[in-house]
Each structure stands twice: as structure tokens, then as C-alpha cells.
Coordinates of C-alpha atoms in Angstrom, one line a residue:
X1 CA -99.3 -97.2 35.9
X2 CA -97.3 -94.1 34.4
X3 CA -94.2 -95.6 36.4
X4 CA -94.7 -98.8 34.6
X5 CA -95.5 -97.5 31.6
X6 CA -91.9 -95.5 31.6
X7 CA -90.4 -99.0 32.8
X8 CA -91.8 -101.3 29.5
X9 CA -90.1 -98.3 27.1
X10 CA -87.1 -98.4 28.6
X11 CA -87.2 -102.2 28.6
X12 CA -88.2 -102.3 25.1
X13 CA -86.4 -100.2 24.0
X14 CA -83.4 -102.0 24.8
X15 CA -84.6 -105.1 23.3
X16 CA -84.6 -103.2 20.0
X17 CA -88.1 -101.4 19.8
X18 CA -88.2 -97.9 17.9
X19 CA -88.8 -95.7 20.8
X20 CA -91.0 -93.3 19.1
X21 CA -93.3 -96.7 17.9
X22 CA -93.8 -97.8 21.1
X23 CA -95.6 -94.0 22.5
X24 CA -98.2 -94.2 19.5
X25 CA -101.2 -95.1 21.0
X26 CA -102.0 -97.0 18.4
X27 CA -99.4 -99.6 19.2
X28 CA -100.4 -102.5 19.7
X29 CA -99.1 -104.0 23.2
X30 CA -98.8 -107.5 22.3
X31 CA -96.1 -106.5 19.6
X32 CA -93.7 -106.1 22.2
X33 CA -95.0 -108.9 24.1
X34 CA -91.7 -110.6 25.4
X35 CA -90.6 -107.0 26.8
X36 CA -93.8 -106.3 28.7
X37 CA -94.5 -110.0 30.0
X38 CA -90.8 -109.6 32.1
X39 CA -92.2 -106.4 34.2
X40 CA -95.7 -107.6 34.1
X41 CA -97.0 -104.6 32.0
X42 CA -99.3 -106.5 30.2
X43 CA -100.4 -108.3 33.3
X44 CA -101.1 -104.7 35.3
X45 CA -102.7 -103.4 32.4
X46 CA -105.6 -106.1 32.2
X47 CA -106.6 -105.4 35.8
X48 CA -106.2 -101.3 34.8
X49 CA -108.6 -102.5 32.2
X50 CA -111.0 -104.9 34.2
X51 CA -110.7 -102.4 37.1
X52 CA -112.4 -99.8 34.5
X53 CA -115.1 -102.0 33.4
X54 CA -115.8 -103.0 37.1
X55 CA -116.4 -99.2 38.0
X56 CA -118.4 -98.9 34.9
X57 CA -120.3 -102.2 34.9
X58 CA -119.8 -104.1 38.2
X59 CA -118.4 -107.3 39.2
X60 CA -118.3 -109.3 36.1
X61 CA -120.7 -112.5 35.9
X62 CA -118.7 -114.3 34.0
X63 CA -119.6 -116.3 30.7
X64 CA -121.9 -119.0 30.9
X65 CA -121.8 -120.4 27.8
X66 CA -118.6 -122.3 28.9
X67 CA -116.5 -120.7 25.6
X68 CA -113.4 -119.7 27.4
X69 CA -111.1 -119.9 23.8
X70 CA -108.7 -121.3 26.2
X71 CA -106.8 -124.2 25.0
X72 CA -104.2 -126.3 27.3
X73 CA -103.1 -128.6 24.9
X74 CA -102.4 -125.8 22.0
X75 CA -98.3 -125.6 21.6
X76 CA -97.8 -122.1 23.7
X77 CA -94.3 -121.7 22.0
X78 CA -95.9 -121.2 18.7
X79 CA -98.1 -118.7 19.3
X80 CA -98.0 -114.7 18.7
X81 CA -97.6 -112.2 20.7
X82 CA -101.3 -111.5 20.3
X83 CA -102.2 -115.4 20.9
X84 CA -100.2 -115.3 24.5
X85 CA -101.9 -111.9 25.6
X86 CA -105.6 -113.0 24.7
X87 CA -104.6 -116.4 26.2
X88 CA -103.5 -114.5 29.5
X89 CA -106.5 -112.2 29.2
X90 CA -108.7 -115.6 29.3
X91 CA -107.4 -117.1 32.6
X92 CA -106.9 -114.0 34.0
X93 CA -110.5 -113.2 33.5
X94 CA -111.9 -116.8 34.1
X95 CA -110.1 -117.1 37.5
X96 CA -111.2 -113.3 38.9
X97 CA -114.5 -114.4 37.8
X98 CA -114.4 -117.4 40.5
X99 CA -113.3 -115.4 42.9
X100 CA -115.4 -113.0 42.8
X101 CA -117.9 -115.5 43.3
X102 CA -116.3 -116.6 46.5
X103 CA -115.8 -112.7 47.9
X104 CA -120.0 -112.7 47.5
X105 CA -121.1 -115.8 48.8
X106 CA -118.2 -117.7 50.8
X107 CA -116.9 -115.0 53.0
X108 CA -115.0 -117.8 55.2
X109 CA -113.4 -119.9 52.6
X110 CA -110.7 -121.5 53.8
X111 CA -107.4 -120.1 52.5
X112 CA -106.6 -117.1 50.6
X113 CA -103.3 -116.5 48.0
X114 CA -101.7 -113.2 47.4
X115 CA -103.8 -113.2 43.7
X116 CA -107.2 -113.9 46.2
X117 CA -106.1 -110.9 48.3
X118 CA -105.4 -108.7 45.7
X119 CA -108.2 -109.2 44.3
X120 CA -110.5 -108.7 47.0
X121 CA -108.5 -105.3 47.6
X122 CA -109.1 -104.2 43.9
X123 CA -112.9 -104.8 44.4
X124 CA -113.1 -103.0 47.8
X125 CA -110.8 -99.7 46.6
X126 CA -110.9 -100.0 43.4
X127 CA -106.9 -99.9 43.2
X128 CA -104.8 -102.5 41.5
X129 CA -101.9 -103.2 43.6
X130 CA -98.7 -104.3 42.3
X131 CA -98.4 -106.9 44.5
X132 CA -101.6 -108.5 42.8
X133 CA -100.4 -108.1 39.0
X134 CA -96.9 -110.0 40.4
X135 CA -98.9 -112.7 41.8
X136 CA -101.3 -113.0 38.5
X137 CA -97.9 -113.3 36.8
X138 CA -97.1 -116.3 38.7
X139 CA -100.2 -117.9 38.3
X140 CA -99.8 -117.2 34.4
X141 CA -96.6 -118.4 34.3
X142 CA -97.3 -121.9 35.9
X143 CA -100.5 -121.9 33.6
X144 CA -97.9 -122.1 30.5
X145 CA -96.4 -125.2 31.9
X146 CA -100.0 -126.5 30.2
X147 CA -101.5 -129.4 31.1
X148 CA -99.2 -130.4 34.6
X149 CA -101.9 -127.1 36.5
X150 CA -104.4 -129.3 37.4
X151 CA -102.1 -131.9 38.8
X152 CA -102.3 -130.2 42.1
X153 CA -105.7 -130.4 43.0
X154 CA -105.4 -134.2 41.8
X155 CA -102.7 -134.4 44.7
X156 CA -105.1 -132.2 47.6
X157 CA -108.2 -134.5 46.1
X158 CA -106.6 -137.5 47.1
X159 CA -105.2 -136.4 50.2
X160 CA -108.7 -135.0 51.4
X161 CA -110.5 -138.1 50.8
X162 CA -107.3 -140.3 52.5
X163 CA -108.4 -137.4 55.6
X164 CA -112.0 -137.9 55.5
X165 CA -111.7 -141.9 55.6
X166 CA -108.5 -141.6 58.3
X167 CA -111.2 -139.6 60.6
X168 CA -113.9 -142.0 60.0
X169 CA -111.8 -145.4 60.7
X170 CA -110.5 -142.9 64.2
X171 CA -114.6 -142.5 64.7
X172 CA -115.4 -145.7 64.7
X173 CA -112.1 -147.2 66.7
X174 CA -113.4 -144.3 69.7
X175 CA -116.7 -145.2 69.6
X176 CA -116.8 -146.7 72.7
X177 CA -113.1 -145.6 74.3
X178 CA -113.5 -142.9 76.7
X179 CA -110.5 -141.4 78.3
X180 CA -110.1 -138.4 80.8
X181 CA -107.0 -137.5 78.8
X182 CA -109.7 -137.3 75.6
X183 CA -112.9 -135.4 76.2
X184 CA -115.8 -136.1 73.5
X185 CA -115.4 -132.4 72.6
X186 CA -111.9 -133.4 70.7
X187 CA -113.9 -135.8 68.5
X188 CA -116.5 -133.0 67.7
X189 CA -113.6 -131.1 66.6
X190 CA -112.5 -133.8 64.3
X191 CA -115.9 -134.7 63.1
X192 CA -116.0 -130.4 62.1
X193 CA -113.0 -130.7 60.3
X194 CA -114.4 -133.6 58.5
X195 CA -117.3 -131.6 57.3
X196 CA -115.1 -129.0 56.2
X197 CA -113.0 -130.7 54.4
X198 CA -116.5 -132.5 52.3
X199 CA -117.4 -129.2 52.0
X200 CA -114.5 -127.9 50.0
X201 CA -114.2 -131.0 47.9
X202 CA -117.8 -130.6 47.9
X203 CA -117.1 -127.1 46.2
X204 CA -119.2 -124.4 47.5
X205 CA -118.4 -121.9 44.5
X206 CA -119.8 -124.2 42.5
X207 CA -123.3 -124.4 44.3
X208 CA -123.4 -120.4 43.8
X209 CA -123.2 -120.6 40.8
X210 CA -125.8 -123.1 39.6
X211 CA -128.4 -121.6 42.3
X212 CA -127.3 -117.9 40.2
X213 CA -128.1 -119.7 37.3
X214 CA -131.3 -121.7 38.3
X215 CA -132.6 -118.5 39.7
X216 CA -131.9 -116.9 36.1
X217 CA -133.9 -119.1 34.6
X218 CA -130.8 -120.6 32.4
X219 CA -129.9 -124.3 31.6
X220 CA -126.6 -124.5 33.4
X221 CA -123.8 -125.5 30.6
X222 CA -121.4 -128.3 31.5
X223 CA -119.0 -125.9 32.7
X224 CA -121.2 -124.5 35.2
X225 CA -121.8 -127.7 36.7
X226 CA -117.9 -128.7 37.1
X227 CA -116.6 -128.6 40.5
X228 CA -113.6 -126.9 41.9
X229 CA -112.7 -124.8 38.5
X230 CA -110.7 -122.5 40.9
X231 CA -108.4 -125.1 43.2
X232 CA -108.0 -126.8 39.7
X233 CA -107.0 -123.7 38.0
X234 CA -104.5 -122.2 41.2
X235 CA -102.0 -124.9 42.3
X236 CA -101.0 -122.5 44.9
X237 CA -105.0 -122.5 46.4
X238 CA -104.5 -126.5 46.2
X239 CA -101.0 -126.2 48.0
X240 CA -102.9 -123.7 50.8
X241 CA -105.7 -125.9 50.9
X242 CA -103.6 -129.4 51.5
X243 CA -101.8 -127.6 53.8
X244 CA -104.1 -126.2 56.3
X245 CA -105.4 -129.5 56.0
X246 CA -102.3 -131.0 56.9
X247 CA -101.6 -129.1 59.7
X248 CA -104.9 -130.2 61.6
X249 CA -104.1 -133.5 60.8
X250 CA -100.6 -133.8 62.3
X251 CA -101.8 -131.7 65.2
X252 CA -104.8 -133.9 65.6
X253 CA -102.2 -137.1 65.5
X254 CA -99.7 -136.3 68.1
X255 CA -102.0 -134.8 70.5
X256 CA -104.1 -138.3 70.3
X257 CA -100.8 -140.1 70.4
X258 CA -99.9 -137.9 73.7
X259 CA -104.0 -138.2 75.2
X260 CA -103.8 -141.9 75.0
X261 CA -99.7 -142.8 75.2
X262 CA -100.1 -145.2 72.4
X263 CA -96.9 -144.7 70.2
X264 CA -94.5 -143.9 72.9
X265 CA -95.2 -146.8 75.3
X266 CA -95.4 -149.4 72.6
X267 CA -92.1 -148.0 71.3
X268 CA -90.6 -148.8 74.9
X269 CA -92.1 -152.4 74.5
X270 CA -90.7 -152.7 70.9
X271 CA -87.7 -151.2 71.9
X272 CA -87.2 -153.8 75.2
X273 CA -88.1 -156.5 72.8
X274 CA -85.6 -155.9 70.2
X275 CA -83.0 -155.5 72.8
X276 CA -83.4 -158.7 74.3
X277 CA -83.6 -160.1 70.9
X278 CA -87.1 -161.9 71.6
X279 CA -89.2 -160.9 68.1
X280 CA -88.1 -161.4 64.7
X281 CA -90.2 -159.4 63.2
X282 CA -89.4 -155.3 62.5
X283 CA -92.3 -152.7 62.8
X284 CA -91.5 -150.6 59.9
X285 CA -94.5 -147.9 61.4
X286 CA -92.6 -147.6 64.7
X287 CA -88.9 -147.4 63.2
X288 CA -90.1 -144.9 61.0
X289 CA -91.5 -142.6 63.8
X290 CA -88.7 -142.9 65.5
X291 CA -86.4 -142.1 63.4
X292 CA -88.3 -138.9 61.9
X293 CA -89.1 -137.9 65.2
X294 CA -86.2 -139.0 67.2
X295 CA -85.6 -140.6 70.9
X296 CA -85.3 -137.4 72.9
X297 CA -88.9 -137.8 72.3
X298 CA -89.6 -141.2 73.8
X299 CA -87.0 -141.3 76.6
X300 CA -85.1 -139.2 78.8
X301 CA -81.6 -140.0 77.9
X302 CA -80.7 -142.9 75.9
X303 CA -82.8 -145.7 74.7
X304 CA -82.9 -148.5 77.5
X305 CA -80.8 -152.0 76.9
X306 CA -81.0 -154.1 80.0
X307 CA -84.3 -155.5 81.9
X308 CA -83.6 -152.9 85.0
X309 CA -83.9 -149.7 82.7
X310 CA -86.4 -150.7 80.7
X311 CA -88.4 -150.0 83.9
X312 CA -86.8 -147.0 85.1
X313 CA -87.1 -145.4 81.4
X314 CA -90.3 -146.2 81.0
X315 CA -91.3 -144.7 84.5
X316 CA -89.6 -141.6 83.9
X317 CA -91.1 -141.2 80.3
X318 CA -94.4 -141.5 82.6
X319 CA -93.5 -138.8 84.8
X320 CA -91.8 -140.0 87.5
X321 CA -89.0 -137.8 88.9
X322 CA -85.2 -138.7 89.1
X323 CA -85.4 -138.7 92.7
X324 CA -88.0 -141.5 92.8
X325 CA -85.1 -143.6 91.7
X326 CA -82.7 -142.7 93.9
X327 CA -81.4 -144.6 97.0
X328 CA -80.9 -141.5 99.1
X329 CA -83.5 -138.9 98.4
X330 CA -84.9 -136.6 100.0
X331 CA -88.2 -137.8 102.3
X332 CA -90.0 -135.1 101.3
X333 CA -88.9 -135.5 97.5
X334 CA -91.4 -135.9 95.0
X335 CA -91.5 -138.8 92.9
X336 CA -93.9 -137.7 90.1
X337 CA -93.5 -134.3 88.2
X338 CA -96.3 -131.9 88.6
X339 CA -96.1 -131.2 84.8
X340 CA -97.3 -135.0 84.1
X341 CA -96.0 -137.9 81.5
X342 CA -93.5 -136.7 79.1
X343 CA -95.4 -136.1 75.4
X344 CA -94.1 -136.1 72.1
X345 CA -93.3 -132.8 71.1
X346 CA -94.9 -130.8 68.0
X347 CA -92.0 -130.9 65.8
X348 CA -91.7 -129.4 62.1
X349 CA -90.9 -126.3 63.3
X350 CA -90.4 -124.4 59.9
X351 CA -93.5 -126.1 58.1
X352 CA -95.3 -124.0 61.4
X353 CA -94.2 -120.6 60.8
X354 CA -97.0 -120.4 58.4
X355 CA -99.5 -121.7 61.0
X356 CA -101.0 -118.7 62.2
X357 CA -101.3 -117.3 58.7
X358 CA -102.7 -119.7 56.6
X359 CA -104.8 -121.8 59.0
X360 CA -105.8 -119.3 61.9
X361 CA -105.9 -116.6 59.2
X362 CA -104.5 -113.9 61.4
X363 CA -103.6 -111.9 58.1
X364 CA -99.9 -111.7 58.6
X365 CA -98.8 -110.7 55.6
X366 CA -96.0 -108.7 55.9
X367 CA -92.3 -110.8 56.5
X368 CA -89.4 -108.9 57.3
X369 CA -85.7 -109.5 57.0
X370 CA -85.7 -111.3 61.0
X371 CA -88.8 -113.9 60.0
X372 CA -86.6 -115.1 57.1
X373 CA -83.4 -115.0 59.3
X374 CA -85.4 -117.4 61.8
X375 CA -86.7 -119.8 58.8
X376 CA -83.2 -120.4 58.0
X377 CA -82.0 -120.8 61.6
X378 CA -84.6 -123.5 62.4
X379 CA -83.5 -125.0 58.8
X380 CA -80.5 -126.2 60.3
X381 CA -81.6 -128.2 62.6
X382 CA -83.6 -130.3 59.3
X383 CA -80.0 -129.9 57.5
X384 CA -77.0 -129.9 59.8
X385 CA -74.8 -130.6 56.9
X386 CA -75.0 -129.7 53.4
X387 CA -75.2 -126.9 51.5
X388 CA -77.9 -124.9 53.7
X389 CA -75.8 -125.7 56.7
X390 CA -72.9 -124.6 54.7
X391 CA -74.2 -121.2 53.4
X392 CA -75.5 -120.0 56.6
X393 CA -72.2 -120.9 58.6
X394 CA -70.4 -118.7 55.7
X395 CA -73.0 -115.7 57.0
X396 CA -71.4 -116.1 60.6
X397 CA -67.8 -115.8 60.8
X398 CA -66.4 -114.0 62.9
X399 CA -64.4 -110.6 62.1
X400 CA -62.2 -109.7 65.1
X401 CA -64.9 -112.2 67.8
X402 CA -67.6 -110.7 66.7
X403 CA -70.3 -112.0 64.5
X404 CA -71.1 -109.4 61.1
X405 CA -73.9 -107.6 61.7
X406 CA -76.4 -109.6 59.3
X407 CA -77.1 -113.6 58.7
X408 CA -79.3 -112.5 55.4
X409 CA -76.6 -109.6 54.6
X410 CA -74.8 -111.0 51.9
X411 CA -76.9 -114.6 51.2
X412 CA -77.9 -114.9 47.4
X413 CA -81.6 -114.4 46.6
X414 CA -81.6 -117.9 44.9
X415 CA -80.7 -119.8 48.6
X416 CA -83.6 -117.4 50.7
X417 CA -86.1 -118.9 48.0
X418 CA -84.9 -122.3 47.8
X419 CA -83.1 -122.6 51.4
X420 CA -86.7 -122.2 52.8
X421 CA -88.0 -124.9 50.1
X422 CA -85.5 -127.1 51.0
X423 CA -86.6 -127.1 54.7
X424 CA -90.2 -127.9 53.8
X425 CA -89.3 -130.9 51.8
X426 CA -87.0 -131.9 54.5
X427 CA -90.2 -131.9 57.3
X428 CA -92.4 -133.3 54.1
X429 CA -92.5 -136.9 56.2
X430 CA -92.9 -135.8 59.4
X431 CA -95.5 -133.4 58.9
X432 CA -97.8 -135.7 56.7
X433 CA -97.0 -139.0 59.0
X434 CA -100.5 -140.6 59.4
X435 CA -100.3 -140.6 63.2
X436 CA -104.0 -141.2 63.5
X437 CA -103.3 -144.6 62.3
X438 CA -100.1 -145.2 63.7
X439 CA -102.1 -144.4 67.6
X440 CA -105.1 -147.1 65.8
X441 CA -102.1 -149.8 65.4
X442 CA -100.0 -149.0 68.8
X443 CA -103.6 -149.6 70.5
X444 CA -104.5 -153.2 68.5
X445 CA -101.2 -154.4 69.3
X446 CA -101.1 -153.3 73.2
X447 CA -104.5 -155.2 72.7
X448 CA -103.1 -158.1 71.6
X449 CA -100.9 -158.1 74.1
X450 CA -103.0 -157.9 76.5
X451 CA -105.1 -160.7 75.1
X452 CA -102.2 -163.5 75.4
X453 CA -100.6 -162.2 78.6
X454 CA -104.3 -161.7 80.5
X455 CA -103.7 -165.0 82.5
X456 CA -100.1 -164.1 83.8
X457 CA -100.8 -160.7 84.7
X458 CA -103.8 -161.5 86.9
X459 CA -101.8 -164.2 88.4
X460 CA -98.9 -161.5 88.6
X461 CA -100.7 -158.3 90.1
X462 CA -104.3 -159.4 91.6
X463 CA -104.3 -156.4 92.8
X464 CA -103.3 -154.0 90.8
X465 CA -104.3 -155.0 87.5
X466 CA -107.2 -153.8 85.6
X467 CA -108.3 -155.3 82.7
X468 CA -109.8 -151.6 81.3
X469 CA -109.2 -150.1 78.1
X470 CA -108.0 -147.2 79.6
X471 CA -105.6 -149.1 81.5
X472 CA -104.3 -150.5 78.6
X473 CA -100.6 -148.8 78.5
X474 CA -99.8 -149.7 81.6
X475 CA -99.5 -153.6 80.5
X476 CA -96.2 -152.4 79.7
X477 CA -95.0 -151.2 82.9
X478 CA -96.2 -154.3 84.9
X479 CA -94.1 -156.6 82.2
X480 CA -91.2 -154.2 82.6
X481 CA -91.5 -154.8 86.5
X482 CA -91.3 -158.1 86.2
X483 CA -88.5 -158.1 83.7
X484 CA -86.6 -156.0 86.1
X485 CA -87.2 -158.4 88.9
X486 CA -85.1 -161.0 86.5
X487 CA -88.3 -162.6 85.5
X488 CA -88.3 -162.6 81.9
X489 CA -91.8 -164.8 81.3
X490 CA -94.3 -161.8 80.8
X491 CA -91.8 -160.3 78.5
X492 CA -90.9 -163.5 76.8
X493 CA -94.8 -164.3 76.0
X494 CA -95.2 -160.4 75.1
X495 CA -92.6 -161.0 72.3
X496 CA -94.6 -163.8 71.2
X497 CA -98.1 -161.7 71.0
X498 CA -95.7 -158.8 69.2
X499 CA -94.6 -160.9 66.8
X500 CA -97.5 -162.4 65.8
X501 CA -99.4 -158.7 65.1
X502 CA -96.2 -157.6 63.0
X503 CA -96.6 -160.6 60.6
X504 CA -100.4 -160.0 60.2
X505 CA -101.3 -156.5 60.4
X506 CA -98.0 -154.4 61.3
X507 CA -97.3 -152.3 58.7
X508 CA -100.7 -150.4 57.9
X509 CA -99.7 -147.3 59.3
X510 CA -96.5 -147.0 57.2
X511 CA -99.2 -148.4 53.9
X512 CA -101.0 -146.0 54.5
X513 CA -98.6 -143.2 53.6
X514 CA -99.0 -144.0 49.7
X515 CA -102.2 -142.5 50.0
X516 CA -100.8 -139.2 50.4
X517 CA -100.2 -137.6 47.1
X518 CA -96.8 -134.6 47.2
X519 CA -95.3 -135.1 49.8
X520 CA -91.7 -133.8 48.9
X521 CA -90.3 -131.9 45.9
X522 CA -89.6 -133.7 42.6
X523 CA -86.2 -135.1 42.4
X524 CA -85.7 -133.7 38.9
X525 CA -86.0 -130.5 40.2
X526 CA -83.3 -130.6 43.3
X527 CA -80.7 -131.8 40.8
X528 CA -81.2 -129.0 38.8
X529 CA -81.0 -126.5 41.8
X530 CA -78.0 -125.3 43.7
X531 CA -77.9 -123.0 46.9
X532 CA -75.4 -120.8 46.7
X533 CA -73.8 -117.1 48.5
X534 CA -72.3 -114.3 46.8
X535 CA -68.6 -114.1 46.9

């Protein structure tokens, strides 16, 4: 605090402040309010203050009467100096209050900020860090945008209750599918995430609270009873909240999509389809997957165009080895891979960094100059041209052959904040894909394949062909055998089945996605921003 102190006189002082005015202790802070909002003085000083009281008193209840004096709509631009410091004292004070709450009765809530942290490490030394006075200031400063705060829970509200009906329509679809590939304890998993996710929209803070003031023998006011005060007051929470969410979803959807083989092997039938021109019809969900996700991860080389690689692409997608197609291997040579079927990779790479931290909660907190270095790295292969790509190939010329010593030397502290933003939006799709869905509309389709070529595949393999649900992907390869024997019926009649599930019920997947609230930054904002390296 001293340090500080010495800080705001210097910075007042240059904004025109009589020196000697500024040591009365008498002065009143708020005076100079401009000069001690940049260096979060005031901001540290109502912790120093609430740290006090907190010695003296305890943790701090919190009003109940619901008065805050808090108004959002109130023009901040005309207030005075003292209007924005009591204003700041209000949500400061309102929001410690709710988390205190959660530090005494929700020990496991789900995601914790820097202002959550901080917090928690006032209580338990009864130190203010700085750290937590810069993050209060952040969460001020987004509170005097006004009314636009609570739009980010609106966004993680909608996006939960999209979750918790996505794993209820998976729930029901797997009722009765059982799959080696898919143990029941996967769907307990899901059905835990399901109640975790009620439970925060439920809003456990909340139920504290009105027990605290049933056992109190109070009348709850109608502030008490509202649910979620603290998401709706820290967008960031929301943000770490949607996020953690997020991830378990898009893990959740391509390990499905790899258990059962849904996406990629009805992509090879799309794909064989397309190429021999037999549907009319585009599958916006499929074209869409594979272009965010690419065809390195649905065949080994290049996509097939001609009946005989269909089936060899398709077999090699399902592990077989090289060798199995070659006319002079080895007798001894394998022909499957001990590793299995090839899988859709986990992709997203940058949007994963923060994995560990904010969903396993290992407690990383500290980044260091190599972390950032590999955030931008990854980055390029989201932007391979542009002005990220740009700015980090200016960090590696060579001097002489040999690279400078530091990627992050000389880059501008504007392009290491929004370089890594940029990434994030640029995964945005990927990462919030409903692949739950997209697995529920690969399977209906391979169904209704199966459905109108049933009598030509019995008549085809009689031996070999099982008409089992778990059997279901492997339609594909007999029609691809057939097609590469030069007999085009199975795949001329699958085109027909194809086509008639795309005109009726083929785009749900892709629908769905509107239900997904943020899933990119606003455009307004990217216009206005520009990455660039000191010269």
C-alpha cells in the first residue's frame, strides 16, 4: 500500500494535483478520482478497507434488504468522482459478498477467476494481493459498459440448456445401442455432467443463501431469491463456466463419433456418392465437419474418386495396413494395425491449453514467456496467412543462419493479448460443433440406408452380413466392395436412400448450431483491432 500510495501522488501530481493537497489526510480520494482509477488505488484501497473490517468483524453477510444504490441504467459519464467510487465500492462489495458465500458452502464450484482467487487468498491470509485489486479493476471496468454485463450469462444460459437437452436426445438415441467400443460407464459420465450443469443453472449460491435466511428467521427479499447474481454479475465466471462446459462437450462428441465410426464412415459414403455424381442433394452437417476438421482426418492420403479406392480408403481408414493391399507382400505381413481404426483427432489445439486449468483445476496459474511462445506457434496453424502469421514470421528471421534468440523478444504487447484472441475465435466453430448430434444424424442415415438396401445385401453377402446395430457401419464397406467389383447397384440404390434423408431431415446437426449463443468475437470489434510488432 505505501508503494502505491507513492505511485497515485506521483500520478496525480502530474495530472495537475497540488502535491501538498493530496498528503492531507483529509483529502478526499475520490477528488482525484481519474488519477487513482488508472493504477487501481482506489480499487486496492477498498479491499485495504474491507480487509480491516473482515479482521475486525468477519466475513461480511451481506445486505439483505436487496438496497444495493447500484444503478445500471444511470449515465456513468455524468457522475462525480464521489458517484464512481461509491458505485465501485457497491459492486465491489456485492460481488465479494457472493463469493464469500461460495468459499463457505460450495468448496467445489466449478471454475474460479483471478478476482475468485484473490479473494479466497485475502480471506485465508488476510493479505490483499495486487493481482486481485488488477482483476477487481477489470471486472469494474466491464461493469461501466452498463447494461451489456449480464449479456454473458444470457449466452452460457442458453448454451447449458442447448447441453442439457443435446445429452437427453444422446440418452434416449443409446437407450438400447450397446457397443464394446461404448461401455455404459461413458453414459454415466454424461448423465453426471448433466446434473452438473442443472446444478449451476440451478444455482447453489443461491440455495445458501435462502436456507441462511430461513434459518434467521427473515422473509427472504426478492433479491435473495434471484438466481445466479454472481455469473450475471462476472462475465468472465460465465465465459469459465461456458467453457468448461464446452470442453466436455466437444470431448464427449468426437470420442462418440470415434466409439461408434459414425461421421467418418458416412463421410466416405457421402464422399463416394458425390464423386460418382449419384445424389443431388448436399449435407451441409457433413461439409461442414469436413471442412473445419479437414480430410487428413477421414482418409489416409487424398479423398477417394473412383469405385476401386473407395474400397481401399475406406479399409485403410478402418485399420487395415498398406501391405494388405499390396500384390507382393510379405507372407507374414500384417494386414490390420495393432493400433486399430484411424479416429478423428482432438483438434483445437490452442482452445486446450487451458484444459488442465480451468476444467481439471490443476491450479496452474503461473504462464511464463515459453507457454505464450507455444500459444502463438500453434496459432499458426489456425492463421497461416494474415497478420498473426505475418508478425510471428517477422520474430524469426534469420541474422547470419541463425534464428534471434526470442519469438516473444520484440512482439508488441497489443498482438500477445489479441494474437491469442484471435486464435480462440478462429477454433470458435470447431470447438462448439454439436458433434453429439452430428454422430445422432450419421447413425439415422446409415439406418436408412440400411433400410432400402436390406434386400440386396442379404442377397449379396449371406454370409457375412449382419443385420445388427452394431454392425451398422460396415454397410458401407460391403457397398464399396461391390462398387469396386464394377457393380454399381448397391451404391446406385444407397444414393437413392441418401438422398431421400438429406431432403427430410439432413441438416439438423448444422440447425442446431444456432442454439449456441458466442461463439466468435464481435465483428465490430476485429475491425477496430490491429496486430501489430514494434519496429
Amino acid at each position: 500500500m505505501p508503494v502505491l500510495s507513492e505511485i497515485f501522488l506521483m500520478q496525480a501530481s502530474n495530472k495537475g494535483y497540488d502535491p501538498q493537497t493530496l498528503q492531507d489526510k483529509d483529502f478526499p480520494l475520490h477528488e482525484a478520482y481519474d488519477a487513482a482509477d488508472e493504477i487501481y488505488f482506489l480499487t486496492f484501497r477498498t479491499f485495504h478497507e474491507l480487509n480491516v473490517i473482515m479482521k475486525d468483524k468477519g466475513i461480511p453477510a451481506g445486505k439483505q434488504d436487496g438496497s444495493t444504490g447500484y444503478f445500471p441504467q444511470s449515465d456513468r459519464e455524468s457522475k462525480t468522482g464521489q458517484e464512481k467510487y461509491e458505485e465501485d465500492q457497491i459492486l465491489i462489495w456485492r460481488f465479494f459478498t457472493e463469493l464469500t458465500v461460495v468459499m463457505c458452502g460450495v468448496p467445489a464450484y466449478p471454475v474460479v477467476d483471478e478476482f475468485f482467487r484473490g479473494a479466497k487468498e485475502m480471506v485465508e491470509t488476510g493479505q490483499v494481493p495486487f493481482y486481485l485489486a488488477f482483476a477487481a479493476q477489470i471486472f469494474l471496468d466491464i461493469h461501466h459498459l452498463r447494461e451489456e454485463v449480464g449479456r454473458a450469462f444470457g449466452i452460457l444460459e442458453d448454451n447449458l440448456r442447448f447441453y442439457d437437452k443435446e445429452i437427453g436426445e444422446h440418452l434416449h438415441f443409446h437407450e438400447n445401442m450397446r457397443s464394446d467400443n461404448w461401455p455404459p460407464k461413458y453414459d454415466v459420465f454424461i448423465r453426471r455432467l448433466r446434473e452438473k450443469l442443472r446444478w449451476v443453472l440451478d444455482d447453489p449460491v443461491h440455495h445458501i443463501k435462502l436456507k441462511s435466511s430461513q434459518a434467521a428467521g427473515e422473509n427472504p427479499h426478492p433479491s435473495i431469491l434471484e438466481r445466479n447474481i454472481m455469473l450475471k454479475m462476472s462475465p468472465v465466471l460465465s465465459g469459465l463456466m461456458l467453457y468448461r462446459f464446452r470442453s466436455e462437450m466437444y470431448n464427449i462428441g468426437i470420442n462418440l463419433a470415434n466409439a461408434w465410426g459414425s461421421i467418418t464412415y458416412s463421410l466416405h459414403l457421402y464422399n463416394a456418392l458425390q464423386s460418382e455424381k449419384l445424389i443431388s442433394e448436399r449435407w451441409k452437417g457433413i461439409d461442414t465437419i469436413r471442412t473445419l476438421l479437414g480430410d487428413s482426418n477421414f482418409f489416409v492420403g487424398n479423398a477417394p474418386t473412383t469405385p476401386a479406392d473407395y474400397s481401399k480408403k475406406f479399409h485403410l481408414q478402418m485399420g487395415a495396413t498398406v501391405a494388405a493391399f499390396s500384390r507382393n507382400r510379405r507372407a507374414n505381413a500384417p494386414l490390420y494395425s495393432r493400433s486399430g481404426a484411424r479416429v478423428i483427432k482432438h483438434g483445437v489445439p490452442v482452445s486446450r491449453m487451458f484444459y488442465d486449468r480451468y476444467v481439471k483445476n490443476t491450479g496452474q496459474v503461473d504462464w511464463k514467456a515459453e507457454d505464450v511462445a507455444q500459444l502463438i506457434e500453434l496459432g499458426l496453424d489456425v492463421f497461416p496467412h494474415g497478420p498473426l502469421s505475418e508478425a510471428v514470421k517477422a520474430q524469426q528471421k534469420t541474422t547470419n543462419g541463425k534464428k534471434q534468440p526470442s519469438l516473444l523478444a520484440e512482439m508488441h504487447p497489443e498482438f500477445l493479448v489479441n494474437g491469442p484472441l484471435l486464435m480462440l475465435q478462429g477454433e470458435a466453430l470447431e470447438f462448439a460443433f454439436p458433434y453429439m448430434a452430428m454422430h445422432r444424424e450419421c447413425w439415422s442415415l446409415l439406418r436408412a440406408v440400411r433400410k432400402y438396401c436390406h434386400v440386396q445385401l442379404q442377397e449379396s453377402f449371406t454370409k457375412s452380413y449382419r443385420d445388427q446395430e452394431t454392425e451398422l457401419c460396415c454397410i458401407v464397406g460391403f457397398i464399396f466392395m461391390t462398387a469396386g467389383n464394377k457393380q454399381m447397384k448397391l451404391l446406385w440404390e444407397a444414393g437413392i436412400a441418401v438422398d431421400e434423408f438429406l431432403r427430410s431431415q439432413g441438416s439438423g446437426a448444422v440447425g442446431s448450431l444456432g442454439s449456441q449463443k458466442g461463439l466468435g468475437v464481435p465483428s465490430q470489434y476485429l475491425e477496430k483491432q490491429k496486430l501489430r510488432t514494434e519496429t
